[in-house]
Amino acid sequence: MPNPTATAAAVREDPLRFGVGARVTIAVMADRYSEIILGALQDTDLSALEVRTGDVSTWLGGDEAALLQALTDLASAVASTGEHASIALMLSRGCPGEAVCETPGGAGPRSVPIPQGRRTGQYASAEWSLYPLADSAPGTETDSGPSSGRRPDHMRDIYAAIEHARSSGIEVSTDHYATRLAGDLGLILETVVAAWVLTGQSVQHVTTHLTISVNSPSHEGAQA
Amino acid sequence: MPNPTATAAAVREDPLRFGVGARVTIAVMADRYSEIILGALQDTDLSALEVRTGDVSTWLGGDEAALLQALTDLASAVASTGEHASIALMLSRGCPGEAVCETPGGAGPRSVPIPQGRRTGQYASAEWSLYPLADSAPGTETDSGPSSGRRPDHMRDIYAAIEHARSSGIEVSTDHYATRLAGDLGLILETVVAAWVLTGQSVQHVTTHLTISVNSPSHEGAQA
């Protein structure tokens, strides 16, 4: 008979079985968009990730550190062309299915070190949403001590993530339904991945959505 | 002393106080992107909505039916140019703030009729996520009978929404972390708004994210 504790640990340790990954849509506002997107993909080392390209987005599956590195390289390559572009990003962990999570309820949460990003020197602005999803059965969504069996205190993690962003020099402000981030493109991605990983220490299923703008005509004069 | 029941009803009835709105990013993959986006905004009747344009997205605030009409007209105007474009859309209701909802916990849910959309005759493909957010205090997030005080049965609403999409001729399939929709652009928007409104009958705070692709080179030959 399989040991359920060993099975849950094996799922947590395997990023693909735990559903760690990204969907990314790169929209370059130029006639030569296709050349730029293909060039950026070619310049990015995706060897540590599973990759599948679709007509709406590209799916990248793999561990959090490899995802942050690939997303930073990809976004930076697009920004370096000087063309105005919008990058729509969704990150997900803890729910490898679609509407219904396929992981056993007790598989998470998955704790990994917060990945280090890098400054790219490029200015970006972005709108960000973070969703800790309490969709496991009650009592299985957290294995942490004091809050065990209750809804995890994810607001604490969201505030910690906003503090992390501010301390790394990112401008953080609020807007309808979203948090606005502005500053270095690489630090914005680092912040968003950090918040996603941090929240995932107490919640199995966490998604985050980010819409990034680079080389906007309205960014003229802005410094990364 | 204000009557809390009357206050909650007043918040629910006012779409702006209840935080009903959209953030939309139109990314046109052409050198003339600015002309196309401004033209689409000019051709769309936004008089029933509050509008604020930013460098990442445009915020539209107002009731669900007015939002569906404006989003359909806007997306259709972009698609009619023949240029490849990506439209990133976030819809939110029940949380007019940012990280922390500003509505009183007992303000929702808000029930409105499911808005009717219209066929545009244009083919689109899209990736869709729907988030019923159980972030109110336990027992306040639903006033429905059998599930009162427990987490609402939002899976029932999500399945109903998927059925609604299939019955209107939209292709529905699953992919990592998202539901894929393909078919008539207007029916895709109708589906997503219907699911958001339907889920909102039992949950105060519901957001949904949609990334739409129109005029993709890989759509060649596809019929709306």
Tab-separated table of C-alpha atoms in Angstrom:
chain	number	residue	atom	x	y	z
A	1	MET	CA	0.000	0.000	0.000
A	2	PRO	CA	1.477	3.431	-0.866
A	3	ASN	CA	2.451	5.596	2.077
A	4	PRO	CA	0.383	8.842	1.753
A	5	THR	CA	2.976	10.943	3.605
A	6	ALA	CA	5.759	9.767	1.288
A	7	THR	CA	3.526	10.409	-1.755
A	8	ALA	CA	2.736	13.978	-0.615
A	9	ALA	CA	6.442	14.668	-0.043
A	10	ALA	CA	7.322	13.341	-3.508
A	11	VAL	CA	4.684	15.604	-5.124
A	12	ARG	CA	5.902	18.654	-3.165
A	13	GLU	CA	9.509	18.042	-4.188
A	14	ASP	CA	8.779	17.726	-7.907
A	15	PRO	CA	7.960	21.160	-9.368
A	16	LEU	CA	6.153	19.665	-12.360
A	17	ARG	CA	3.996	17.328	-10.273
A	18	PHE	CA	3.270	20.227	-7.886
A	19	GLY	CA	2.252	22.378	-10.873
A	20	VAL	CA	4.951	25.079	-10.613
A	21	GLY	CA	5.005	27.151	-13.759
A	22	ALA	CA	4.162	30.239	-15.760
A	23	ARG	CA	2.067	31.280	-18.714
A	24	VAL	CA	3.583	34.258	-20.529
A	25	THR	CA	2.227	36.367	-23.380
A	26	ILE	CA	4.670	38.753	-25.024
A	27	ALA	CA	2.922	41.394	-27.112
A	28	VAL	CA	5.357	43.616	-28.990
A	29	MET	CA	3.764	46.719	-30.483
A	30	ALA	CA	5.712	46.711	-33.727
A	31	ASP	CA	5.321	45.229	-37.193
A	32	ARG	CA	8.411	43.102	-36.535
A	33	TYR	CA	6.817	41.542	-33.398
A	34	SER	CA	7.370	37.977	-34.538
A	35	GLU	CA	11.104	38.464	-35.148
A	36	ILE	CA	11.487	40.121	-31.703
A	37	ILE	CA	9.600	37.412	-29.815
A	38	LEU	CA	11.452	34.585	-31.553
A	39	GLY	CA	14.774	36.366	-30.977
A	40	ALA	CA	14.036	36.800	-27.265
A	41	LEU	CA	13.107	33.120	-26.935
A	42	GLN	CA	16.308	32.099	-28.742
A	43	ASP	CA	18.443	34.307	-26.473
A	44	THR	CA	16.957	32.800	-23.305
A	45	ASP	CA	18.251	29.602	-21.746
A	46	LEU	CA	15.093	27.546	-21.258
A	47	SER	CA	16.899	24.211	-20.839
A	48	ALA	CA	15.897	23.854	-17.167
A	49	LEU	CA	12.187	24.195	-18.023
A	50	GLU	CA	9.437	22.400	-19.897
A	51	VAL	CA	8.208	24.703	-22.677
A	52	ARG	CA	5.061	24.625	-24.775
A	53	THR	CA	4.119	27.467	-27.088
A	54	GLY	CA	0.472	28.189	-27.837
A	55	ASP	CA	-1.399	30.870	-29.761
A	56	VAL	CA	-2.322	32.805	-26.598
A	57	SER	CA	0.708	32.211	-24.375
A	58	THR	CA	3.798	30.116	-23.810
A	59	TRP	CA	3.758	27.705	-20.889
A	60	LEU	CA	6.954	27.278	-18.867
A	61	GLY	CA	7.031	24.537	-16.231
A	62	GLY	CA	9.797	24.009	-13.665
A	63	ASP	CA	11.222	25.211	-10.398
A	64	GLU	CA	10.805	28.743	-9.091
A	65	ALA	CA	14.459	29.804	-9.457
A	66	ALA	CA	14.667	28.592	-13.062
A	67	LEU	CA	11.392	30.356	-13.860
A	68	LEU	CA	12.582	33.684	-12.431
A	69	GLN	CA	15.825	33.481	-14.388
A	70	ALA	CA	14.072	32.623	-17.657
A	71	LEU	CA	11.368	35.265	-17.228
A	72	THR	CA	13.969	37.936	-16.419
A	73	ASP	CA	16.107	37.023	-19.442
A	74	LEU	CA	13.069	36.875	-21.726
A	75	ALA	CA	11.543	40.181	-20.583
A	76	SER	CA	14.942	41.874	-20.635
A	77	ALA	CA	15.612	40.694	-24.193
A	78	VAL	CA	12.271	42.159	-25.288
A	79	ALA	CA	12.920	45.443	-23.458
A	80	SER	CA	16.401	45.739	-24.973
A	81	THR	CA	14.921	46.072	-28.478
A	82	GLY	CA	13.512	49.464	-27.476
A	83	GLU	CA	10.074	48.533	-28.808
A	84	HIS	CA	6.997	49.179	-26.679
A	85	ALA	CA	5.721	45.845	-25.362
A	86	SER	CA	3.206	44.446	-22.919
A	87	ILE	CA	4.012	41.206	-21.117
A	88	ALA	CA	1.136	39.345	-19.448
A	89	LEU	CA	2.337	36.797	-16.923
A	90	MET	CA	0.545	34.245	-14.795
A	91	LEU	CA	2.418	32.171	-12.224
A	92	SER	CA	0.832	29.172	-10.553
A	93	ARG	CA	1.905	26.580	-7.987
A	94	GLY	CA	0.034	23.895	-6.105
A	95	CYS	CA	-2.663	23.089	-8.667
A	96	PRO	CA	-1.376	21.241	-11.737
A	97	GLY	CA	-4.856	20.888	-13.251
A	98	GLU	CA	-7.309	23.433	-14.526
A	99	ALA	CA	-10.612	24.148	-12.732
A	100	VAL	CA	-10.083	21.255	-10.324
A	101	CYS	CA	-6.684	20.718	-8.720
A	102	GLU	CA	-5.253	17.307	-9.360
A	103	THR	CA	-2.885	17.194	-6.401
A	104	PRO	CA	-3.952	15.312	-3.328
A	105	GLY	CA	-5.244	17.865	-0.826
A	106	GLY	CA	-2.421	17.134	1.560
A	107	ALA	CA	0.436	17.601	-0.927
A	108	GLY	CA	1.348	21.138	0.075
A	109	PRO	CA	2.482	23.654	0.931
A	110	ARG	CA	5.874	23.558	-0.839
A	111	SER	CA	8.660	25.588	0.789
A	112	VAL	CA	11.623	26.640	-1.352
A	113	PRO	CA	14.228	29.393	-0.852
A	114	ILE	CA	13.147	32.778	-2.250
A	115	PRO	CA	14.905	33.029	-5.629
A	116	GLN	CA	17.358	35.875	-6.209
A	117	GLY	CA	16.679	37.936	-9.306
A	118	ARG	CA	18.914	40.454	-11.009
A	119	ARG	CA	18.697	44.119	-11.959
A	120	THR	CA	18.316	44.567	-15.709
A	121	GLY	CA	18.757	48.362	-15.703
A	122	GLN	CA	15.520	48.701	-17.684
A	123	TYR	CA	12.526	50.689	-16.439
A	124	ALA	CA	9.117	49.013	-16.355
A	125	SER	CA	5.701	49.604	-14.829
A	126	ALA	CA	3.332	46.813	-13.920
A	127	GLU	CA	-0.020	45.903	-12.375
A	128	TRP	CA	-0.056	42.963	-10.020
A	129	SER	CA	-2.572	40.646	-8.354
A	130	LEU	CA	-1.712	37.845	-5.897
A	131	TYR	CA	-4.192	35.073	-5.086
A	132	PRO	CA	-3.684	32.640	-2.223
A	133	LEU	CA	-6.475	30.142	-3.000
A	134	ALA	CA	-8.070	28.260	-0.167
A	135	ASP	CA	-9.474	25.559	-2.389
A	136	SER	CA	-8.312	22.464	-0.544
A	137	ALA	CA	-10.511	20.737	1.979
A	138	PRO	CA	-10.651	22.509	5.355
A	139	GLY	CA	-7.719	21.583	7.528
A	140	THR	CA	-5.554	20.338	4.677
A	141	GLU	CA	-4.550	23.649	3.193
A	142	THR	CA	-1.838	24.331	5.726
A	143	ASP	CA	0.421	22.244	7.868
A	144	SER	CA	1.814	25.170	9.819
A	145	GLY	CA	1.495	25.148	13.573
A	146	PRO	CA	-0.697	27.876	15.000
A	147	SER	CA	-3.039	28.274	12.036
A	148	SER	CA	-3.380	24.574	11.281
A	149	GLY	CA	-6.887	23.780	10.161
A	150	ARG	CA	-7.795	27.445	9.779
A	151	ARG	CA	-7.460	29.794	6.807
A	152	PRO	CA	-3.792	30.810	6.616
A	153	ASP	CA	-2.824	34.369	7.408
A	154	HIS	CA	-1.953	35.276	3.848
A	155	MET	CA	-2.328	39.018	4.417
A	156	ARG	CA	0.843	38.808	6.506
A	157	ASP	CA	2.680	37.340	3.491
A	158	ILE	CA	1.251	39.913	1.087
A	159	TYR	CA	2.377	42.768	3.352
A	160	ALA	CA	5.821	41.138	3.694
A	161	ALA	CA	6.049	40.969	-0.099
A	162	ILE	CA	5.117	44.651	-0.459
A	163	GLU	CA	7.794	45.528	2.140
A	164	HIS	CA	10.316	43.416	0.188
A	165	ALA	CA	9.465	45.362	-2.980
A	166	ARG	CA	9.779	48.768	-1.275
A	167	SER	CA	13.095	47.828	0.325
A	168	SER	CA	14.566	46.892	-3.065
A	169	GLY	CA	13.676	50.297	-4.472
A	170	ILE	CA	10.514	49.423	-6.362
A	171	GLU	CA	7.789	52.093	-6.280
A	172	VAL	CA	4.663	50.474	-4.891
A	173	SER	CA	1.270	52.134	-5.115
A	174	THR	CA	-2.343	51.088	-5.178
A	175	ASP	CA	-4.932	51.256	-7.899
A	176	HIS	CA	-8.362	49.732	-8.484
A	177	TYR	CA	-8.084	45.947	-7.952
A	178	ALA	CA	-4.302	45.845	-8.402
A	179	THR	CA	-0.967	46.863	-6.926
A	180	ARG	CA	1.134	49.048	-9.176
A	181	LEU	CA	4.900	48.400	-9.293
A	182	ALA	CA	7.388	50.642	-11.104
A	183	GLY	CA	11.162	50.532	-11.383
A	184	ASP	CA	13.798	48.055	-12.514
A	185	LEU	CA	12.236	45.293	-14.662
A	186	GLY	CA	14.337	42.560	-13.001
A	187	LEU	CA	13.470	43.737	-9.490
A	188	ILE	CA	9.759	43.824	-10.347
A	189	LEU	CA	9.947	40.167	-11.446
A	190	GLU	CA	11.997	39.260	-8.357
A	191	THR	CA	9.369	40.896	-6.124
A	192	VAL	CA	6.462	39.086	-7.729
A	193	VAL	CA	8.183	35.687	-7.618
A	194	ALA	CA	9.233	36.316	-3.985
A	195	ALA	CA	5.651	37.106	-2.966
A	196	TRP	CA	4.361	34.027	-4.776
A	197	VAL	CA	6.926	31.749	-3.084
A	198	LEU	CA	6.472	33.409	0.332
A	199	THR	CA	2.688	33.071	0.238
A	200	GLY	CA	3.142	29.480	-0.880
A	201	GLN	CA	4.859	28.651	2.395
A	202	SER	CA	1.441	28.561	4.055
A	203	VAL	CA	-0.990	27.996	1.158
A	204	GLN	CA	-0.755	25.108	-1.304
A	205	HIS	CA	-2.346	26.814	-4.304
A	206	VAL	CA	-1.117	30.331	-5.100
A	207	THR	CA	-1.442	32.154	-8.405
A	208	THR	CA	-0.291	35.632	-9.361
A	209	HIS	CA	-0.993	37.761	-12.436
A	210	LEU	CA	1.249	40.562	-13.660
A	211	THR	CA	0.895	42.874	-16.655
A	212	ILE	CA	4.182	44.616	-17.455
A	213	SER	CA	4.703	47.603	-19.722
A	214	VAL	CA	8.162	48.317	-21.176
A	215	ASN	CA	9.332	51.157	-23.419
A	216	SER	CA	6.007	52.939	-23.127
A	217	PRO	CA	6.009	56.410	-24.717
A	218	SER	CA	4.764	57.632	-21.316
A	219	HIS	CA	7.890	56.271	-19.598
A	220	GLU	CA	10.069	58.877	-21.285
A	221	GLY	CA	12.724	60.021	-18.811
A	222	ALA	CA	11.891	57.369	-16.164
A	223	GLN	CA	14.913	55.719	-14.530
A	224	ALA	CA	15.163	52.028	-13.603
B	1	MET	CA	-27.022	55.685	14.009
B	2	PRO	CA	-26.697	54.255	10.490
B	3	ASN	CA	-28.621	51.086	9.827
B	4	PRO	CA	-26.001	48.445	8.809
B	5	THR	CA	-28.496	46.472	6.687
B	6	ALA	CA	-29.496	49.587	4.736
B	7	THR	CA	-25.813	50.529	4.304
B	8	ALA	CA	-24.920	47.082	2.928
B	9	ALA	CA	-27.843	47.214	0.491
B	10	ALA	CA	-26.780	50.676	-0.711
B	11	VAL	CA	-23.199	49.448	-1.334
B	12	ARG	CA	-24.435	46.353	-3.206
B	13	GLU	CA	-26.702	48.434	-5.439
B	14	ASP	CA	-24.019	50.913	-6.461
B	15	PRO	CA	-21.567	49.259	-8.884
B	16	LEU	CA	-18.830	51.795	-8.146
B	17	ARG	CA	-19.120	51.451	-4.374
B	18	PHE	CA	-19.202	47.660	-4.771
B	19	GLY	CA	-16.050	47.835	-6.923
B	20	VAL	CA	-17.481	46.510	-10.205
B	21	GLY	CA	-15.057	47.151	-13.026
B	22	ALA	CA	-12.367	46.080	-15.432
B	23	ARG	CA	-8.732	46.726	-16.188
B	24	VAL	CA	-7.945	46.251	-19.868
B	25	THR	CA	-4.634	46.286	-21.729
B	26	ILE	CA	-4.817	46.364	-25.521
B	27	ALA	CA	-1.528	45.415	-27.147
B	28	VAL	CA	-1.611	45.758	-30.913
B	29	MET	CA	1.328	44.135	-32.675
B	30	ALA	CA	1.834	46.809	-35.296
B	31	ASP	CA	3.812	50.022	-35.640
B	32	ARG	CA	0.515	51.927	-35.819
B	33	TYR	CA	-0.606	50.517	-32.414
B	34	SER	CA	-1.314	53.922	-30.922
B	35	GLU	CA	-3.621	55.008	-33.758
B	36	ILE	CA	-5.522	51.679	-33.535
B	37	ILE	CA	-5.982	51.812	-29.761
B	38	LEU	CA	-7.105	55.449	-29.797
B	39	GLY	CA	-9.448	54.728	-32.717
B	40	ALA	CA	-11.021	51.767	-30.890
B	41	LEU	CA	-11.519	53.886	-27.752
B	42	GLN	CA	-13.107	56.658	-29.833
B	43	ASP	CA	-15.479	54.199	-31.550
B	44	THR	CA	-16.687	52.764	-28.244
B	45	ASP	CA	-19.490	54.336	-26.211
B	46	LEU	CA	-17.994	54.597	-22.729
B	47	SER	CA	-20.508	57.143	-21.443
B	48	ALA	CA	-22.063	54.699	-18.944
B	49	LEU	CA	-18.675	54.018	-17.309
B	50	GLU	CA	-15.977	55.748	-15.304
B	51	VAL	CA	-12.751	55.637	-17.332
B	52	ARG	CA	-9.143	56.223	-16.325
B	53	THR	CA	-6.261	55.494	-18.664
B	54	GLY	CA	-2.873	54.471	-17.297
B	55	ASP	CA	0.426	53.346	-18.791
B	56	VAL	CA	-0.267	49.646	-18.079
B	57	SER	CA	-4.036	49.435	-18.516
B	58	THR	CA	-7.267	51.376	-18.757
B	59	TRP	CA	-9.663	51.138	-15.830
B	60	LEU	CA	-13.395	50.971	-16.568
B	61	GLY	CA	-15.802	51.168	-13.626
B	62	GLY	CA	-19.557	50.614	-13.793
B	63	ASP	CA	-22.267	48.004	-13.986
B	64	GLU	CA	-21.763	44.552	-15.468
B	65	ALA	CA	-23.998	45.051	-18.528
B	66	ALA	CA	-22.315	48.344	-19.473
B	67	LEU	CA	-18.895	46.737	-19.018
B	68	LEU	CA	-19.732	43.783	-21.283
B	69	GLN	CA	-21.046	46.109	-23.980
B	70	ALA	CA	-17.990	48.388	-23.834
B	71	LEU	CA	-15.495	45.511	-23.758
B	72	THR	CA	-17.199	43.824	-26.712
B	73	ASP	CA	-17.235	47.034	-28.757
B	74	LEU	CA	-13.619	47.809	-27.859
B	75	ALA	CA	-12.254	44.326	-28.607
B	76	SER	CA	-14.307	44.102	-31.794
B	77	ALA	CA	-12.988	47.460	-33.023
B	78	VAL	CA	-9.421	46.237	-32.462
B	79	ALA	CA	-10.103	42.905	-34.193
B	80	SER	CA	-11.717	44.655	-37.174
B	81	THR	CA	-8.400	46.324	-38.069
B	82	GLY	CA	-7.023	42.911	-39.023
B	83	GLU	CA	-3.904	43.486	-36.918
B	84	HIS	CA	-2.704	40.793	-34.528
B	85	ALA	CA	-3.452	41.905	-30.966
B	86	SER	CA	-3.431	40.594	-27.436
B	87	ILE	CA	-6.010	41.897	-24.977
B	88	ALA	CA	-5.372	41.312	-21.260
B	89	LEU	CA	-8.491	41.765	-19.183
B	90	MET	CA	-9.133	41.653	-15.456
B	91	LEU	CA	-12.659	41.923	-14.075
B	92	SER	CA	-13.307	42.493	-10.389
B	93	ARG	CA	-16.373	42.893	-8.168
B	94	GLY	CA	-16.848	43.020	-4.424
B	95	CYS	CA	-13.507	44.534	-3.414
B	96	PRO	CA	-13.127	48.211	-4.350
B	97	GLY	CA	-9.702	48.479	-2.685
B	98	GLU	CA	-6.406	46.863	-3.489
B	99	ALA	CA	-4.814	44.279	-1.155
B	100	VAL	CA	-7.454	44.846	1.519
B	101	CYS	CA	-11.114	45.093	0.558
B	102	GLU	CA	-12.761	48.305	1.652
B	103	THR	CA	-16.339	47.066	1.629
B	104	PRO	CA	-17.929	46.056	4.884
B	105	GLY	CA	-17.746	42.252	5.100
B	106	GLY	CA	-21.501	41.977	4.950
B	107	ALA	CA	-22.001	44.094	1.803
B	108	GLY	CA	-22.301	41.224	-0.648
B	109	PRO	CA	-22.989	39.219	-2.588
B	110	ARG	CA	-24.487	41.383	-5.365
B	111	SER	CA	-26.991	39.641	-7.663
B	112	VAL	CA	-27.638	41.131	-11.091
B	113	PRO	CA	-29.130	39.592	-14.242
B	114	ILE	CA	-26.548	37.858	-16.459
B	115	PRO	CA	-25.753	40.391	-19.211
B	116	GLN	CA	-26.460	39.444	-22.819
B	117	GLY	CA	-23.508	39.854	-25.159
B	118	ARG	CA	-23.476	39.838	-28.931
B	119	ARG	CA	-21.729	37.839	-31.653
B	120	THR	CA	-19.067	39.896	-33.395
B	121	GLY	CA	-18.342	37.357	-36.161
B	122	GLN	CA	-14.638	37.538	-35.311
B	123	TYR	CA	-12.602	34.505	-34.260
B	124	ALA	CA	-10.557	34.682	-31.067
B	125	SER	CA	-8.766	32.331	-28.708
B	126	ALA	CA	-8.291	33.038	-25.024
B	127	GLU	CA	-6.980	31.749	-21.717
B	128	TRP	CA	-9.173	32.245	-18.705
B	129	SER	CA	-8.937	32.067	-14.900
B	130	LEU	CA	-11.825	32.649	-12.474
B	131	TYR	CA	-11.216	33.370	-8.782
B	132	PRO	CA	-13.992	33.324	-6.212
B	133	LEU	CA	-12.125	34.804	-3.222
B	134	ALA	CA	-13.156	33.768	0.233
B	135	ASP	CA	-11.539	36.751	1.899
B	136	SER	CA	-14.408	37.984	4.018
B	137	ALA	CA	-14.851	36.895	7.611
B	138	PRO	CA	-16.250	33.366	7.996
B	139	GLY	CA	-20.007	33.370	7.788
B	140	THR	CA	-20.264	36.714	6.015
B	141	GLU	CA	-19.200	35.661	2.560
B	142	THR	CA	-22.507	34.109	1.601
B	143	ASP	CA	-26.100	34.685	2.501
B	144	SER	CA	-27.360	31.650	0.600
B	145	GLY	CA	-29.365	29.064	2.488
B	146	PRO	CA	-27.748	25.656	2.655
B	147	SER	CA	-24.133	26.820	2.575
B	148	SER	CA	-24.603	29.793	4.884
B	149	GLY	CA	-21.535	30.286	7.033
B	150	ARG	CA	-19.497	27.767	5.050
B	151	ARG	CA	-17.351	28.246	1.972
B	152	PRO	CA	-19.726	28.669	-0.981
B	153	ASP	CA	-19.964	25.939	-3.570
B	154	HIS	CA	-18.242	27.925	-6.274
B	155	MET	CA	-17.261	24.840	-8.288
B	156	ARG	CA	-20.965	24.479	-9.108
B	157	ASP	CA	-20.928	28.002	-10.593
B	158	ILE	CA	-17.709	27.399	-12.517
B	159	TYR	CA	-19.134	24.215	-14.072
B	160	ALA	CA	-22.368	26.069	-14.910
B	161	ALA	CA	-20.299	28.760	-16.639
B	162	ILE	CA	-18.374	26.161	-18.656
B	163	GLU	CA	-21.688	24.572	-19.688
B	164	HIS	CA	-22.973	28.024	-20.685
B	165	ALA	CA	-19.891	28.513	-22.888
B	166	ARG	CA	-20.217	25.087	-24.551
B	167	SER	CA	-23.929	25.595	-25.229
B	168	SER	CA	-23.236	28.900	-26.996
B	169	GLY	CA	-20.784	27.198	-29.340
B	170	ILE	CA	-17.514	28.197	-27.696
B	171	GLU	CA	-14.795	25.523	-27.768
B	172	VAL	CA	-13.743	24.887	-24.192
B	173	SER	CA	-10.612	22.943	-23.340
B	174	THR	CA	-8.145	22.724	-20.500
B	175	ASP	CA	-4.527	23.700	-20.273
B	176	HIS	CA	-2.024	24.211	-17.469
B	177	TYR	CA	-3.596	26.583	-14.881
B	178	ALA	CA	-6.185	27.982	-17.307
B	179	THR	CA	-9.289	27.209	-19.322
B	180	ARG	CA	-8.910	27.751	-23.055
B	181	LEU	CA	-11.828	29.313	-24.941
B	182	ALA	CA	-11.995	29.613	-28.737
B	183	GLY	CA	-14.674	30.904	-31.072
B	184	ASP	CA	-16.642	34.111	-31.528
B	185	LEU	CA	-14.949	37.031	-29.734
B	186	GLY	CA	-18.260	38.423	-28.448
B	187	LEU	CA	-19.418	35.054	-27.126
B	188	ILE	CA	-16.092	34.546	-25.322
B	189	LEU	CA	-16.577	37.878	-23.529
B	190	GLU	CA	-20.225	37.035	-22.777
B	191	THR	CA	-19.145	33.700	-21.271
B	192	VAL	CA	-16.507	35.224	-19.044
B	193	VAL	CA	-18.802	37.998	-17.798
B	194	ALA	CA	-21.603	35.448	-17.213
B	195	ALA	CA	-19.312	33.245	-15.107
B	196	TRP	CA	-18.097	36.232	-13.115
B	197	VAL	CA	-21.668	37.412	-12.400
B	198	LEU	CA	-22.938	33.876	-11.694
B	199	THR	CA	-20.142	33.136	-9.232
B	200	GLY	CA	-20.781	36.511	-7.648
B	201	GLN	CA	-24.273	35.395	-6.654
B	202	SER	CA	-22.746	33.429	-3.795
B	203	VAL	CA	-19.333	35.069	-3.255
B	204	GLN	CA	-18.821	38.784	-2.583
B	205	HIS	CA	-15.347	39.135	-4.109
B	206	VAL	CA	-14.820	37.536	-7.526
B	207	THR	CA	-12.084	38.359	-10.013
B	208	THR	CA	-11.410	36.869	-13.428
B	209	HIS	CA	-8.446	37.222	-15.786
B	210	LEU	CA	-8.622	36.677	-19.541
B	211	THR	CA	-5.910	36.937	-22.193
B	212	ILE	CA	-7.415	37.141	-25.685
B	213	SER	CA	-5.616	36.688	-28.990
B	214	VAL	CA	-7.133	38.092	-32.193
B	215	ASN	CA	-5.875	37.910	-35.780
B	216	SER	CA	-3.080	35.543	-34.812
B	217	PRO	CA	-1.182	34.150	-37.820
B	218	SER	CA	-1.958	30.704	-36.344
B	219	HIS	CA	-5.707	31.384	-36.546
B	220	GLU	CA	-5.615	31.254	-40.350
B	221	GLY	CA	-8.793	29.557	-41.588
B	222	ALA	CA	-10.490	29.453	-38.167
B	223	GLN	CA	-14.192	30.368	-38.157
B	224	ALA	CA	-15.942	32.401	-35.464
